[in-house]
CSV table of C-alpha atoms in Angstrom, one decimal:
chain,number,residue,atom,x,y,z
A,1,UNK,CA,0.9,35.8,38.9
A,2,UNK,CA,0.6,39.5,37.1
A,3,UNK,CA,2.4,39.1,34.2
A,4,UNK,CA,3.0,36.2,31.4
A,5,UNK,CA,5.5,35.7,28.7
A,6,UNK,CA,4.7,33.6,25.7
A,7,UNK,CA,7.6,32.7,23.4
A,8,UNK,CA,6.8,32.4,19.8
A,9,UNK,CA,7.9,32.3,16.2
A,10,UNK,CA,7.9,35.1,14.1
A,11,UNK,CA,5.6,34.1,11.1
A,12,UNK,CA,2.5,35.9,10.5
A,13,UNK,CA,0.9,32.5,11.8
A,14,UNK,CA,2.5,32.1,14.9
A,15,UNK,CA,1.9,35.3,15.6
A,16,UNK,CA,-1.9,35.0,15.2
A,17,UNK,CA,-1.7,32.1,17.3
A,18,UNK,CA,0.6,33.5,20.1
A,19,UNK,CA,-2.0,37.1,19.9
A,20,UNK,CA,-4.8,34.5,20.0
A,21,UNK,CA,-4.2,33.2,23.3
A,22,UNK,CA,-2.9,36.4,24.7
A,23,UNK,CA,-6.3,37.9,23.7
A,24,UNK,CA,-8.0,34.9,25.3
A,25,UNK,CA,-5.5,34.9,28.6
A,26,UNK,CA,-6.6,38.9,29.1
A,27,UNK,CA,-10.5,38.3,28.1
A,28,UNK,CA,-10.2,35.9,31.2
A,29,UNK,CA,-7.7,37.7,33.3
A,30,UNK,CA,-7.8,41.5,32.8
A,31,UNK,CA,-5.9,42.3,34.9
A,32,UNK,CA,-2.9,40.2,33.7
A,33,UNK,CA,0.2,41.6,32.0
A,34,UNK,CA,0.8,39.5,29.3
A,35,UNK,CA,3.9,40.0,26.8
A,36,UNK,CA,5.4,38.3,23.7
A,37,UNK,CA,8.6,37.5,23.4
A,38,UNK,CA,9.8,36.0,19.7
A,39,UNK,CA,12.2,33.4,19.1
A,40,UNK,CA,13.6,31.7,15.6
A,41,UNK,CA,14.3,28.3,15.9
A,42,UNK,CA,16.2,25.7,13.8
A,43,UNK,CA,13.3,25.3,11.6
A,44,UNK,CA,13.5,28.9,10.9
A,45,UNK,CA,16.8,29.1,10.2
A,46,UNK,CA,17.4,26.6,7.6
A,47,UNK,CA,15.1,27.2,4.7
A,48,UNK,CA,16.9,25.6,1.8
A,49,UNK,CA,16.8,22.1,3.0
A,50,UNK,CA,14.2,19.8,3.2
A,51,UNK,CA,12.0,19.7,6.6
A,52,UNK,CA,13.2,15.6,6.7
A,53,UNK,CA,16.2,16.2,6.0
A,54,UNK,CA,17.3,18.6,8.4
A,55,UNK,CA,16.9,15.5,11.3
A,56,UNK,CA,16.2,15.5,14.4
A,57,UNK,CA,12.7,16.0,16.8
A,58,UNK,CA,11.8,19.5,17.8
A,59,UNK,CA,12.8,21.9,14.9
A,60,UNK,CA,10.3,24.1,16.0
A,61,UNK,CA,10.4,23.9,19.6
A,62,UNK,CA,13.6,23.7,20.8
A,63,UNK,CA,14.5,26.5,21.5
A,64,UNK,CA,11.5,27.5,23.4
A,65,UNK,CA,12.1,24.6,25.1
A,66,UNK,CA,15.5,26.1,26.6
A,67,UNK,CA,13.7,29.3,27.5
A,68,UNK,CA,10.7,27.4,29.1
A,69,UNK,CA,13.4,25.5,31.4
A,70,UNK,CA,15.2,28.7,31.8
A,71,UNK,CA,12.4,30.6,33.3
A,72,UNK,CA,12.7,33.2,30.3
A,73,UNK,CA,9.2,32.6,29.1
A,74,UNK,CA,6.1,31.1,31.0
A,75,UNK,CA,4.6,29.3,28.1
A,76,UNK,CA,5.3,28.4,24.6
A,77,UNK,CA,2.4,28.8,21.9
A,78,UNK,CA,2.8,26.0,19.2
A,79,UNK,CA,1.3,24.2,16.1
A,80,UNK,CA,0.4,20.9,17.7
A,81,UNK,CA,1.4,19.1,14.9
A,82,UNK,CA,5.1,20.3,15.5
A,83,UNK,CA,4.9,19.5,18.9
A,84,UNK,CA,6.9,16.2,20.0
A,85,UNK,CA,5.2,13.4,21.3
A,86,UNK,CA,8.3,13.3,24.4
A,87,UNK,CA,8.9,16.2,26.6
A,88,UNK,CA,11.8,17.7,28.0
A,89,UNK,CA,11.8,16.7,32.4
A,90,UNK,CA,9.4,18.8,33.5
A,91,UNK,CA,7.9,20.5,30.5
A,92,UNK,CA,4.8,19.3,29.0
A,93,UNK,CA,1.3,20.9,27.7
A,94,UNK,CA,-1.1,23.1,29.8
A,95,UNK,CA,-3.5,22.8,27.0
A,96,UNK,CA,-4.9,21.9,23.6
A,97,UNK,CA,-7.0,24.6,22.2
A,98,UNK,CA,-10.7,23.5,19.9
A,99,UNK,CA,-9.3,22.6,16.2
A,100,UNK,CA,-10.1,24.9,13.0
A,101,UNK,CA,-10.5,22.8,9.9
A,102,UNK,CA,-8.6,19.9,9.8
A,103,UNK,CA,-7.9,19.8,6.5
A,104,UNK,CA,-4.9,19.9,3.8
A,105,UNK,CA,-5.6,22.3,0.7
A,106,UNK,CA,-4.7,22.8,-2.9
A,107,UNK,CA,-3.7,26.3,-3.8
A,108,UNK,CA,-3.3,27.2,-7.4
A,109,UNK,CA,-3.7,30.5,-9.7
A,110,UNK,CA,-4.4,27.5,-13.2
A,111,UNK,CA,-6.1,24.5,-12.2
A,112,UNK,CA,-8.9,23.3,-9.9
A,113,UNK,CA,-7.4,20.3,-8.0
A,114,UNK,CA,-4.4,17.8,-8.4
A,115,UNK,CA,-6.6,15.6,-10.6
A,116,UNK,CA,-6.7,18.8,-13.5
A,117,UNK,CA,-2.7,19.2,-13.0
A,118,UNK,CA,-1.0,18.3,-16.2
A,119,UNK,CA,1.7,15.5,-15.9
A,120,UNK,CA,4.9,16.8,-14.4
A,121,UNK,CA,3.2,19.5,-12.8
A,122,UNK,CA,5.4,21.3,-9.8
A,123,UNK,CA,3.6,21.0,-7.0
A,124,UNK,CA,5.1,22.7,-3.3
A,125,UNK,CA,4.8,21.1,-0.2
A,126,UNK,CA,7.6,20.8,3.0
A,127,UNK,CA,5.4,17.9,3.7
A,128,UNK,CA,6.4,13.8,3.3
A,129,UNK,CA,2.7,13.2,4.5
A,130,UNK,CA,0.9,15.3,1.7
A,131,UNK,CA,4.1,14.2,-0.8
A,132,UNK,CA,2.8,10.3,-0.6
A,133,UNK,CA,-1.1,11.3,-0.6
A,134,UNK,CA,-0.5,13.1,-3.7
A,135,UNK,CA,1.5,10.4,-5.7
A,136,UNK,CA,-1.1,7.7,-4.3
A,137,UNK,CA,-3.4,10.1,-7.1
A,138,UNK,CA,-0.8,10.9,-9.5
A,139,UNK,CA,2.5,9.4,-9.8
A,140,UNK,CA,3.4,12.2,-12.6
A,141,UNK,CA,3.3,15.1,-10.5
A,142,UNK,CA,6.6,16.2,-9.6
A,143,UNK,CA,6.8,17.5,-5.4
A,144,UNK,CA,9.1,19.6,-4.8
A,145,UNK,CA,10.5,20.8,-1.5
A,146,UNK,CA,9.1,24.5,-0.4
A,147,UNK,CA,10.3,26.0,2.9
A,148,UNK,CA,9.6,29.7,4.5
A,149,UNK,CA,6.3,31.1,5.9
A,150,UNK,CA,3.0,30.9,4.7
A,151,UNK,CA,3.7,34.5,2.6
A,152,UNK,CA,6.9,33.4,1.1
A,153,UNK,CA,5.0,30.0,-0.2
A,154,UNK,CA,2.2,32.8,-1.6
A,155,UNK,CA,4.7,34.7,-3.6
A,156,UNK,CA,6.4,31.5,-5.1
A,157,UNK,CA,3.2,30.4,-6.4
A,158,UNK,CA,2.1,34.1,-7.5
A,159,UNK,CA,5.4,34.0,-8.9
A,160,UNK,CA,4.7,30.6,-11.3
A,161,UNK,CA,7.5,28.5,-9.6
A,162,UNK,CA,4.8,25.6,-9.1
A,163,UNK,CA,1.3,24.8,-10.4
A,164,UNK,CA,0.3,24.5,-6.8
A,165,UNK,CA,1.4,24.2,-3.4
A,166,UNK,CA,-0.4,22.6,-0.1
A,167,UNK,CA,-1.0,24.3,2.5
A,168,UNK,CA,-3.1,23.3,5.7
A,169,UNK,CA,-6.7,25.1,5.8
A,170,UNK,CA,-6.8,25.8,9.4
A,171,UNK,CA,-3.5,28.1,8.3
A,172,UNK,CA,-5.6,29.7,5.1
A,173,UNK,CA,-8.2,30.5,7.4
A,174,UNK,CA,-6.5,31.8,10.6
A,175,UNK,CA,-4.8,34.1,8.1
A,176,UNK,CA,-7.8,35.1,5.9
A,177,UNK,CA,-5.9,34.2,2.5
A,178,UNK,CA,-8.3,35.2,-0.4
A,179,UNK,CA,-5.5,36.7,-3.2
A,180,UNK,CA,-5.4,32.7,-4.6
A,181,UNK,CA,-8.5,31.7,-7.1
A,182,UNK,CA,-8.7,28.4,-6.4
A,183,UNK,CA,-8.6,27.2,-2.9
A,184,UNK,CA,-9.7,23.5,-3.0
A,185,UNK,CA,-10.4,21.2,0.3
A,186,UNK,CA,-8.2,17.8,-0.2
A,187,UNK,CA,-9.2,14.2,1.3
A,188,UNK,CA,-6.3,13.5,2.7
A,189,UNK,CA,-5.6,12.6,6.3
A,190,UNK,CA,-3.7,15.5,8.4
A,191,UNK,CA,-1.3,15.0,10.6
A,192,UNK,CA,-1.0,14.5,14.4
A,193,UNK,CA,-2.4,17.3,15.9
A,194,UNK,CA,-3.1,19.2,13.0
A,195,UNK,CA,-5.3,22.4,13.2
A,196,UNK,CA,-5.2,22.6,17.2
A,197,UNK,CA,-2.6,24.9,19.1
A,198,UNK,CA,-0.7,23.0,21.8
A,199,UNK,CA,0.0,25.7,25.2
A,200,UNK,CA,3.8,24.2,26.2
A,201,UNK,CA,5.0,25.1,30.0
A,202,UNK,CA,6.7,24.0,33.2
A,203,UNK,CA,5.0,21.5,35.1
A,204,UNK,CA,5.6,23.3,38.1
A,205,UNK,CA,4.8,26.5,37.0
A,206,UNK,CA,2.2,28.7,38.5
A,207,UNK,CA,1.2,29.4,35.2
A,208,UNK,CA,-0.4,25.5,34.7
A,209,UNK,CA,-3.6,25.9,36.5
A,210,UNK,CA,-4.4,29.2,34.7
A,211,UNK,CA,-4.8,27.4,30.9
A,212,UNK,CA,-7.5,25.1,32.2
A,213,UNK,CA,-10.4,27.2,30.3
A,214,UNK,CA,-8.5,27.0,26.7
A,215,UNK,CA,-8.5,22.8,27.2
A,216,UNK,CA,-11.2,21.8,24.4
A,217,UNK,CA,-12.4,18.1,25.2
A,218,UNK,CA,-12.8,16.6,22.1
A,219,UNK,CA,-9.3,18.3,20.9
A,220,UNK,CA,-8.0,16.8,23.7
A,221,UNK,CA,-9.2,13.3,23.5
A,222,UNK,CA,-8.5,13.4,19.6
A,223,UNK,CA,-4.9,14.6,19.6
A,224,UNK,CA,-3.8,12.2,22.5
A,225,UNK,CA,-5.4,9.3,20.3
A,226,UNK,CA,-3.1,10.7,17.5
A,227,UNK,CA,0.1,11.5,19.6
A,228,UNK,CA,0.2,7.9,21.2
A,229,UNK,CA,0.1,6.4,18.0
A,230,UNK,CA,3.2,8.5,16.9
A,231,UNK,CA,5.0,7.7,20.0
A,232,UNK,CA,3.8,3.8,19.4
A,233,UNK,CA,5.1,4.3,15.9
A,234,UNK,CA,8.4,6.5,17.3
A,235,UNK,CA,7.8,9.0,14.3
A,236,UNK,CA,6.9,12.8,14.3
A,237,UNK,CA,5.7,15.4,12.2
A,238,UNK,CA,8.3,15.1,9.4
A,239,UNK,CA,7.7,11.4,8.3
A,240,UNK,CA,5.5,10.4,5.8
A,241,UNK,CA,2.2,9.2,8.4
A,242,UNK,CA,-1.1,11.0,8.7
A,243,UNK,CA,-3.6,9.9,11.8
A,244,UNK,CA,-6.6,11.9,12.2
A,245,UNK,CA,-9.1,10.5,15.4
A,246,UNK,CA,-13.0,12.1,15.4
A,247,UNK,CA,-14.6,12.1,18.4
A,248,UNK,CA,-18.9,11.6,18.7
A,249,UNK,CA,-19.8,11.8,22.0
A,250,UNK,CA,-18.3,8.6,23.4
A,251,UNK,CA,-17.3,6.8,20.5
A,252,UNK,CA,-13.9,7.5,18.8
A,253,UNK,CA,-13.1,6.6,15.0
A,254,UNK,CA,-9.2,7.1,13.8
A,255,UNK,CA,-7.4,6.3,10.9
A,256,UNK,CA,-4.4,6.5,9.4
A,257,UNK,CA,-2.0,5.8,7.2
A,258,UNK,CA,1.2,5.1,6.2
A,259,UNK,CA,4.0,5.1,3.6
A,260,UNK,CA,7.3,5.7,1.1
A,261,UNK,CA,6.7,9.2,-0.4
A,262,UNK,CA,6.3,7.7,-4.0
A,263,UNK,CA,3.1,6.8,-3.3
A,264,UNK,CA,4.2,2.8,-2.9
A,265,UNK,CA,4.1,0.3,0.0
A,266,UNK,CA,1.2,2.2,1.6
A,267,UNK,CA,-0.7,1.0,4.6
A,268,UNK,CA,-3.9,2.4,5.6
A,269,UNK,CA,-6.3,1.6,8.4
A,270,UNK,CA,-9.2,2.3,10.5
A,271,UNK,CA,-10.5,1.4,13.8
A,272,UNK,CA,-13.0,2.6,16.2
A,273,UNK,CA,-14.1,2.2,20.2
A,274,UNK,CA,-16.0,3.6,22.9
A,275,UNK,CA,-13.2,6.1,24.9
A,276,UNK,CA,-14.3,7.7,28.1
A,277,UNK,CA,-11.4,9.1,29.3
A,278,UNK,CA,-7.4,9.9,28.4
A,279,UNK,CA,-6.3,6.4,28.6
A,280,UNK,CA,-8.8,5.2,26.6
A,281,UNK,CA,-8.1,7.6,23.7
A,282,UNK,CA,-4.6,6.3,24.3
A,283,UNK,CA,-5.2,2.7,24.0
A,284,UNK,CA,-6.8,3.3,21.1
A,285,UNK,CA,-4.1,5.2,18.9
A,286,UNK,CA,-1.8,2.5,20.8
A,287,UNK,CA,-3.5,-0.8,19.5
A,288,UNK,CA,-3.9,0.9,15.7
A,289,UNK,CA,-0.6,1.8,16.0
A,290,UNK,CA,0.3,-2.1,16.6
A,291,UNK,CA,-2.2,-3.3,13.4
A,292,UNK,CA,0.4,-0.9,11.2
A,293,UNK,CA,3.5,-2.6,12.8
A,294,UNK,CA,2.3,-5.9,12.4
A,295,UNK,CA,1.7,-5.0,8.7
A,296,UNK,CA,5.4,-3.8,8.3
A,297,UNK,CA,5.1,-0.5,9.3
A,298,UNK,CA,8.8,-0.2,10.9
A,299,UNK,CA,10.4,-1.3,8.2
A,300,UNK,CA,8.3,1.2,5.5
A,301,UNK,CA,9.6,4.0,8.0
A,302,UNK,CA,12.9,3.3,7.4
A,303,UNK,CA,13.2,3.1,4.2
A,304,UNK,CA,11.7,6.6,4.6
A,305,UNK,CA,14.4,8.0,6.5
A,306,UNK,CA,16.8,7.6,3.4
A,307,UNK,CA,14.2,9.3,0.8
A,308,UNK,CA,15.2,12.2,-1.3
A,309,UNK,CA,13.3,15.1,-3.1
């Protein structure tokens, strides 16, 4: 091949991600013609609904997807964590890049973390994950839905329409944000796939063999642990579950948890085995995906379906 096309969002993030991997495909193929090509999908297109509300899987991919299958583009650049645990036929990921920081922040221009907010404080988050780790903390704090791209979420704040909002740090730090004074790291556990890119293409694409060098082995062990417990679990990234898996070496820890977005019926877990290979990291995310089903797990998810905010 001489020339690539990667389909992308528009953001200023996804950008940054889709120019870091051209960068990368040209630092090891200079002599390859690689183009963007940038695409708004569903998600894009409704901003004044909730993220979990809009329904279905995808809302991000889709229509990448389409091009992918259409021989339009040669690879898709997405946020892992947006990335559906079941492919299309023939479509499924030529890599997982090495993860930026993992973690959820607080963002505020008034107070230092969600434990300073005053009760009935507006905080901004698309996010049913972050909305139930933050009323497991404070049950006051009033979440309230905030679509658009990471600059639009800026200005709201900057604007005084919340207190704070959440953003992931891996996006704060791909973007260099530094106009917010208080830029606090939060415990909480990220969702599937969070921080790493995932490098979508056809399986029979000439294109597969060239993304070997951006694989990153502990990224890939990790997120695989993560996305079999999601498919276990048949959630995705907008229902209220975090799962975060660590790799040392040969031993994997993951844990996870579950919930309604009030903060109530939670379930939270940890386990931890020696994983050698792809299966194994499966297995793993499999069986602590079991322990949360067994503790009622199906039946907290859909209660979720129906929740409002």
């Amino acid at each position: 091949m001489n020339k690539i096309v990667i389909g992308t969002r528009g953001s200023l993030l996804a950008l940054w991600q889709a120019n870091f991997i051209k960068d990368s495909l040209i630092a090891k193929y200079p002599h390859m013609n690689v183009e963007l090509q940038i695409v708004k999908t569903k998600g894009d297109k409704i901003l004044d609904t909730p993220l979990s509300k809009i329904g279905g899987k995808g809302l991000f991919t889709k229509e990448l997807e389409v091009l992918l299958l259409n021989g339009e583009i040669d690879l898709a650049v997405h946020s892992l964590k947006d990335v559906p645990v079941e492919f299309e036929s023939n479509l499924g990921l030529g890599a997982i890049t090495k993860r930026e920081d993992i973690r959820d922040s607080f963002l505020s221009f008034k107070y230092k973390d969600i434990m300073e907010l005053p009760s009935g404080a507006k905080v901004g988050t698309t996010s049913l994950r972050r909305i139930m780790q933050i009323h497991c903390l404070r049950k006051d704090i009033d979440c309230i839905s905030l679509r658009g791209n990471v600059q639009t979420r800026l200005k709201r704040l900057k604007d005084g329409d919340f207190d704070a909002i959440i953003l992931a740090q891996a996006g704060v730090n791909r973007l260099n944000i530094t106009e917010v004074p208080i830029i606090k790291q939060l415990d909480f556990i990220p969702a599937m796939g969070q921080a790493a890119l995932g490098i979508e293409c056809r399986l029979d694409s000439q294109v597969l063999h060239l993304l070997d060098f951006l694989n990153d082995r502990n990224s890939l062990f990790e997120t695989s642990a993560e996305r079999a417990f999601i498919r276990e679990l048949n959630g995705g990234c907008q229902v209220p579950i975090g799962v975060n898996a660590k790799l040392n070496e040969h031993n994997m820890y993951i844990e996870a948890i579950l919930g309604l977005p009030n903060g109530n019926k939670i379930i939270k877990h940890n386990m931890s085995d020696i994983v050698l290979n792809l299966q194994d990291s499966e297995s793993l995310g499999s069986k602590l995906a079991q322990y949360f089903i067994t503790k009622g797990a199906n039946d907290i998810l859909k209660l979720a379906q129906n929740w409002t905010f």
